[in-house]
Amino acid sequence: MEQHADVLIIGGGMVGAALACALGRSGFEVHVVEAQAPEPFAPEQPLDLRVSAVSLASQALLEAVDAWPQVLAMRAVPFRRMRVWDQRSFGETVFDSRDIGEPALGHIVENRILQLALWRAAEGLASVRWHCPARLEALAIEEHGVRARLNNGITVQARLVVGADGAHSRLRELAHIGLTSWDYDVEALVATVRTRAPQQDITWQRFTPSGPQALLPLPGPHASLVWYLPPDEVARLKALDDDTFLEMLRRAFPRELGGVERLLERGSFRLTRRHAQTYCKPRLALAGDAAHTIHPLAGQGVNLGFMDVAALAEVLIKARDANEDIGALHVLQRYERWRRGENLLMQTAMDVFHHAFKPARGPLPWLRGLALHAANDLPPLRRLLTRRATGRAGDLPWPARSGRLP
Ligand SMILES: Cc1cc2nc3c(=O)[nH]c(=O)nc-3n(C[C@H](O)[C@H](O)[C@H](O)COP(=O)(O)OP(=O)(O)OC[C@H]3O[C@@H](n4cnc5c(N)ncnc54)[C@H](O)[C@@H]3O)c2cc1C
């Protein structure tokens, strides 16, 4: 059976679903192929281990596609302050949303909730069609379009195919697009806990001699804890039974956590930096983790993916309105030119943080302390960094600036 679309999106995760909503609302016929539907929401459900710090720029995109009210109707926690400190040098910076006249710096949202909200927003669009559960099996790129064979027997013909199928993108592999990548030799140990303190409005990051630790506030008296450690240390801690693990958290994390009452879930993620050698070929583009992955220290991964979506949607809408071919390489290269530099800049900034805040002796801790004090004590610098953290900096696509589609 053969079906036709303007744009075929492989992957209906947060990035693919956001692109489907943006293009579907703009009059494109969109088909999305997704291997696994997210579990429906119920308020009593346990918190998802994977959470994201959604920036104000990403929030604007989610407002533009009408998914943000769905997020708020499920679960999201605003954070107004962000504190960064170095345990050894005592250097400290506090970013506050009041410094830039905003009610919040961003929201912490579970990944599954973001995906569900976008799926709900897309459900109301007759122009978006889902193939789920289904997987991409084979792809033929022809002069005027692509032909994708799915494992459910359906073939979809489209003018453009977009890979939003995550870090191990099958589409990227089928298109023979190479990667520049390296492993950080660090894992993120993640735990969802119930705290004695009520819901917090702060995220914090503490640099310790063993590795950075972070707290992301979750709804009610809950928090997501992250500790970046060498893989053998993560393996050792993961092997502890729940009670010993909880005791270890109580000892290792600072009192700012507000006391840990109960461990709800734990897991770990290996950290790898990846950048696709190109984001596009004739009739094909990559977005989100399929194009780049980043050290999650500053929680920027999905935010970069959402900015890819906003830029790609803007480029495609303008090309269509100018009667251009949306799958032409010169059109897709506008998107790549827009996003590659921004993504590379953020990847590099995270690498600098990763190396600068590695456990070290000598003058490095002292220099770190000085840098954190400078960021805190110079209000113009602090405001500049605060604005960067909200995603409201650089060459922003229209939906991320205005909360509306072009
Ligand atoms: C420890 C850790 C903490 C993080 N914290 C943050 C944070 O605080 N803030 C932040 O912004 N980011 C964070 N990130 C990064 C963030 O999770 C990713 O950037 C984000 O999930 C990427 O979204 P995506 O939609 O591009 O890819 P994915 O979320 O991987 O989605 C890909 C989708 O494609 C589907 N798929 C894959 N292959 C196929 C196929 N062949 N056919 C059909 N469907 C397919 C999958 O089922 C999936 O639904 C963190 C990452 C890690 C590891």
Tab-separated table of N, CA, C and O in Angstrom, residues 5-11 19 23 30-33 136 138-142 144-150 156-165 169-172 174-175 177 279-287 312 316 326-328 332 335:
chain	number	residue	atom	x	y	z
A	5	ALA	N	2.668	12.092	1.120
A	5	ALA	CA	2.748	13.189	2.091
A	5	ALA	C	3.668	14.268	1.527
A	5	ALA	O	4.444	14.014	0.603
A	6	ASP	N	3.568	15.470	2.107
A	6	ASP	CA	4.574	16.488	1.779
A	6	ASP	C	5.863	16.167	2.538
A	6	ASP	O	6.935	16.143	1.975
A	7	VAL	N	5.693	15.936	3.862
A	7	VAL	CA	6.863	15.688	4.711
A	7	VAL	C	6.640	14.400	5.501
A	7	VAL	O	5.585	14.226	6.125
A	8	LEU	N	7.645	13.533	5.468
A	8	LEU	CA	7.612	12.312	6.266
A	8	LEU	C	8.623	12.488	7.394
A	8	LEU	O	9.792	12.803	7.140
A	9	ILE	N	8.149	12.318	8.637
A	9	ILE	CA	9.052	12.481	9.785
A	9	ILE	C	9.294	11.110	10.402
A	9	ILE	O	8.338	10.402	10.738
A	10	ILE	N	10.553	10.731	10.547
A	10	ILE	CA	10.875	9.464	11.204
A	10	ILE	C	11.198	9.790	12.663
A	10	ILE	O	12.153	10.507	12.952
A	11	GLY	N	10.374	9.260	13.580
A	11	GLY	CA	10.552	9.527	15.009
A	11	GLY	C	9.514	10.514	15.507
A	11	GLY	O	9.480	11.658	15.073
A	19	LEU	N	7.845	19.023	15.365
A	19	LEU	CA	7.918	19.399	13.949
A	19	LEU	C	6.598	19.050	13.245
A	19	LEU	O	6.093	19.825	12.419
A	23	LEU	N	4.468	21.901	11.270
A	23	LEU	CA	4.199	21.805	9.822
A	23	LEU	C	2.724	21.511	9.556
A	23	LEU	O	2.122	22.058	8.627
A	30	VAL	N	1.543	15.870	6.656
A	30	VAL	CA	2.683	15.289	7.374
A	30	VAL	C	2.358	13.860	7.795
A	30	VAL	O	1.272	13.601	8.318
A	31	HIS	N	3.304	12.939	7.579
A	31	HIS	CA	3.191	11.587	8.137
A	31	HIS	C	4.328	11.390	9.130
A	31	HIS	O	5.454	11.821	8.876
A	32	VAL	N	4.016	10.758	10.271
A	32	VAL	CA	5.047	10.510	11.296
A	32	VAL	C	5.129	9.006	11.550
A	32	VAL	O	4.097	8.353	11.741
A	33	VAL	N	6.361	8.498	11.562
A	33	VAL	CA	6.577	7.074	11.847
A	33	VAL	C	7.204	6.973	13.227
A	33	VAL	O	8.270	7.550	13.469
A	136	LEU	N	10.988	2.492	10.316
A	136	LEU	CA	11.511	2.684	8.967
A	136	LEU	C	12.389	1.480	8.644
A	136	LEU	O	13.260	1.120	9.422
A	138	ALA	N	13.407	0.739	4.930
A	138	ALA	CA	14.254	1.018	3.767
A	138	ALA	C	13.865	2.365	3.190
A	138	ALA	O	12.728	2.824	3.353
A	139	LEU	N	14.820	3.004	2.521
A	139	LEU	CA	14.568	4.345	1.982
A	139	LEU	C	15.183	4.456	0.594
A	139	LEU	O	16.328	4.058	0.388
A	140	ALA	N	14.410	5.003	-0.350
A	140	ALA	CA	14.968	5.294	-1.680
A	140	ALA	C	14.818	6.791	-1.904
A	140	ALA	O	13.719	7.341	-1.762
A	141	ILE	N	15.929	7.466	-2.216
A	141	ILE	CA	15.862	8.904	-2.494
A	141	ILE	C	15.855	9.068	-4.011
A	141	ILE	O	16.787	8.633	-4.697
A	142	GLU	N	14.772	9.658	-4.531
A	142	GLU	CA	14.634	9.836	-5.973
A	142	GLU	C	14.702	11.325	-6.294
A	142	GLU	O	14.765	12.162	-5.386
A	144	HIS	N	12.495	13.525	-7.419
A	144	HIS	CA	11.417	14.425	-6.992
A	144	HIS	C	10.825	14.063	-5.636
A	144	HIS	O	9.842	14.669	-5.211
A	145	GLY	N	11.380	13.063	-4.974
A	145	GLY	CA	10.825	12.697	-3.671
A	145	GLY	C	11.543	11.503	-3.074
A	145	GLY	O	12.517	11.000	-3.631
A	146	VAL	N	11.052	11.075	-1.909
A	146	VAL	CA	11.616	9.877	-1.270
A	146	VAL	C	10.517	8.830	-1.173
A	146	VAL	O	9.318	9.149	-1.162
A	147	ARG	N	10.957	7.582	-1.084
A	147	ARG	CA	10.018	6.480	-0.908
A	147	ARG	C	10.526	5.690	0.296
A	147	ARG	O	11.661	5.203	0.273
A	148	ALA	N	9.703	5.634	1.358
A	148	ALA	CA	10.139	4.952	2.586
A	148	ALA	C	9.285	3.714	2.803
A	148	ALA	O	8.051	3.796	2.763
A	149	ARG	N	9.961	2.581	3.028
A	149	ARG	CA	9.206	1.353	3.319
A	149	ARG	C	9.205	1.134	4.824
A	149	ARG	O	10.245	1.172	5.481
A	150	LEU	N	7.992	0.928	5.376
A	150	LEU	CA	7.853	0.718	6.820
A	150	LEU	C	7.675	-0.770	7.101
A	150	LEU	O	7.281	-1.531	6.206
A	156	VAL	N	5.549	5.014	2.103
A	156	VAL	CA	5.148	6.429	2.078
A	156	VAL	C	6.063	7.166	1.098
A	156	VAL	O	7.297	7.056	1.172
A	157	GLN	N	5.418	7.906	0.211
A	157	GLN	CA	6.160	8.745	-0.732
A	157	GLN	C	6.029	10.178	-0.247
A	157	GLN	O	4.920	10.613	0.090
A	158	ALA	N	7.129	10.912	-0.195
A	158	ALA	CA	7.044	12.292	0.294
A	158	ALA	C	8.051	13.165	-0.449
A	158	ALA	O	8.998	12.662	-1.056
A	159	ARG	N	7.822	14.481	-0.360
A	159	ARG	CA	8.767	15.391	-1.023
A	159	ARG	C	10.029	15.565	-0.185
A	159	ARG	O	11.080	15.916	-0.664
A	160	LEU	N	9.867	15.328	1.138
A	160	LEU	CA	10.998	15.513	2.053
A	160	LEU	C	10.862	14.519	3.199
A	160	LEU	O	9.758	14.292	3.691
A	161	VAL	N	11.996	13.936	3.622
A	161	VAL	CA	11.973	13.099	4.826
A	161	VAL	C	12.872	13.759	5.875
A	161	VAL	O	13.957	14.255	5.554
A	162	VAL	N	12.377	13.784	7.133
A	162	VAL	CA	13.161	14.377	8.226
A	162	VAL	C	13.445	13.301	9.270
A	162	VAL	O	12.532	12.614	9.723
A	163	GLY	N	14.702	13.172	9.636
A	163	GLY	CA	15.103	12.212	10.667
A	163	GLY	C	15.065	12.878	12.027
A	163	GLY	O	15.877	13.758	12.314
A	164	ALA	N	14.081	12.474	12.856
A	164	ALA	CA	14.031	12.945	14.253
A	164	ALA	C	14.004	11.685	15.107
A	164	ALA	O	13.281	11.590	16.088
A	165	ASP	N	14.801	10.695	14.667
A	165	ASP	CA	14.743	9.381	15.297
A	165	ASP	C	15.879	9.151	16.288
A	165	ASP	O	16.300	8.017	16.499
A	169	SER	N	20.021	7.303	15.033
A	169	SER	CA	19.138	7.469	13.883
A	169	SER	C	19.351	6.443	12.752
A	169	SER	O	20.444	6.339	12.183
A	170	ARG	N	18.280	5.729	12.445
A	170	ARG	CA	18.318	4.772	11.330
A	170	ARG	C	18.341	5.526	9.999
A	170	ARG	O	18.992	5.114	9.044
A	171	LEU	N	17.629	6.658	9.968
A	171	LEU	CA	17.582	7.437	8.726
A	171	LEU	C	18.986	7.965	8.396
A	171	LEU	O	19.431	7.908	7.250
A	172	ARG	N	19.674	8.449	9.415
A	172	ARG	CA	21.045	8.966	9.206
A	172	ARG	C	21.943	7.858	8.651
A	172	ARG	O	22.729	8.081	7.739
A	174	LEU	N	20.885	5.084	6.976
A	174	LEU	CA	20.477	4.723	5.609
A	174	LEU	C	20.956	5.770	4.599
A	174	LEU	O	21.193	5.454	3.434
A	175	ALA	N	21.086	7.026	5.061
A	175	ALA	CA	21.512	8.098	4.152
A	175	ALA	C	23.038	8.218	4.102
A	175	ALA	O	23.570	9.104	3.430
A	177	ILE	N	25.164	9.218	6.323
A	177	ILE	CA	25.701	10.469	6.888
A	177	ILE	C	26.558	10.096	8.095
A	177	ILE	O	26.081	9.446	9.031
A	279	TYR	N	23.634	18.077	7.995
A	279	TYR	CA	22.242	17.985	8.471
A	279	TYR	C	21.297	17.700	7.309
A	279	TYR	O	20.114	17.479	7.533
A	280	CYS	N	21.800	17.805	6.073
A	280	CYS	CA	20.857	17.614	4.965
A	280	CYS	C	21.529	17.070	3.719
A	280	CYS	O	22.743	17.219	3.509
A	281	LYS	N	20.696	16.431	2.923
A	281	LYS	CA	21.043	15.948	1.591
A	281	LYS	C	19.826	16.283	0.755
A	281	LYS	O	18.784	16.630	1.320
A	282	PRO	N	19.877	16.158	-0.565
A	282	PRO	CA	18.652	16.425	-1.319
A	282	PRO	C	17.509	15.567	-0.775
A	282	PRO	O	17.671	14.372	-0.558
A	283	ARG	N	16.395	16.184	-0.431
A	283	ARG	CA	15.150	15.534	0.040
A	283	ARG	C	15.234	14.988	1.461
A	283	ARG	O	14.362	14.244	1.902
A	284	LEU	N	16.289	15.323	2.203
A	284	LEU	CA	16.444	14.742	3.545
A	284	LEU	C	17.074	15.745	4.520
A	284	LEU	O	17.997	16.464	4.151
A	285	ALA	N	16.540	15.780	5.744
A	285	ALA	CA	17.135	16.637	6.782
A	285	ALA	C	17.125	15.888	8.112
A	285	ALA	O	16.305	14.987	8.327
A	286	LEU	N	18.042	16.258	8.998
A	286	LEU	CA	18.107	15.672	10.348
A	286	LEU	C	17.827	16.765	11.374
A	286	LEU	O	18.214	17.922	11.167
A	287	ALA	N	17.191	16.385	12.493
A	287	ALA	CA	16.901	17.369	13.552
A	287	ALA	C	17.015	16.685	14.917
A	287	ALA	O	16.837	15.468	15.035
A	312	LEU	N	13.688	24.897	11.100
A	312	LEU	CA	13.325	24.111	9.914
A	312	LEU	C	11.904	24.466	9.468
A	312	LEU	O	11.639	24.635	8.266
A	316	LEU	N	10.961	25.979	5.804
A	316	LEU	CA	10.063	25.246	4.897
A	316	LEU	C	8.810	26.055	4.571
A	316	LEU	O	8.338	26.069	3.426
A	326	ILE	N	10.457	22.249	-1.429
A	326	ILE	CA	10.886	22.129	-0.019
A	326	ILE	C	11.963	21.051	0.187
A	326	ILE	O	12.611	21.029	1.223
A	327	GLY	N	12.129	20.168	-0.814
A	327	GLY	CA	13.156	19.119	-0.661
A	327	GLY	C	14.460	19.476	-1.356
A	327	GLY	O	15.419	18.694	-1.313
A	328	ALA	N	14.529	20.651	-1.982
A	328	ALA	CA	15.744	21.025	-2.723
A	328	ALA	C	16.886	21.278	-1.736
A	328	ALA	O	16.674	21.864	-0.666
A	332	LEU	N	17.194	23.342	2.026
A	332	LEU	CA	17.533	22.675	3.289
A	332	LEU	C	18.847	23.205	3.868
A	332	LEU	O	19.035	23.224	5.093
A	335	TYR	N	18.524	25.908	6.443
A	335	TYR	CA	18.302	25.377	7.802
A	335	TYR	C	19.645	24.984	8.419
A	335	TYR	O	19.944	25.340	9.562
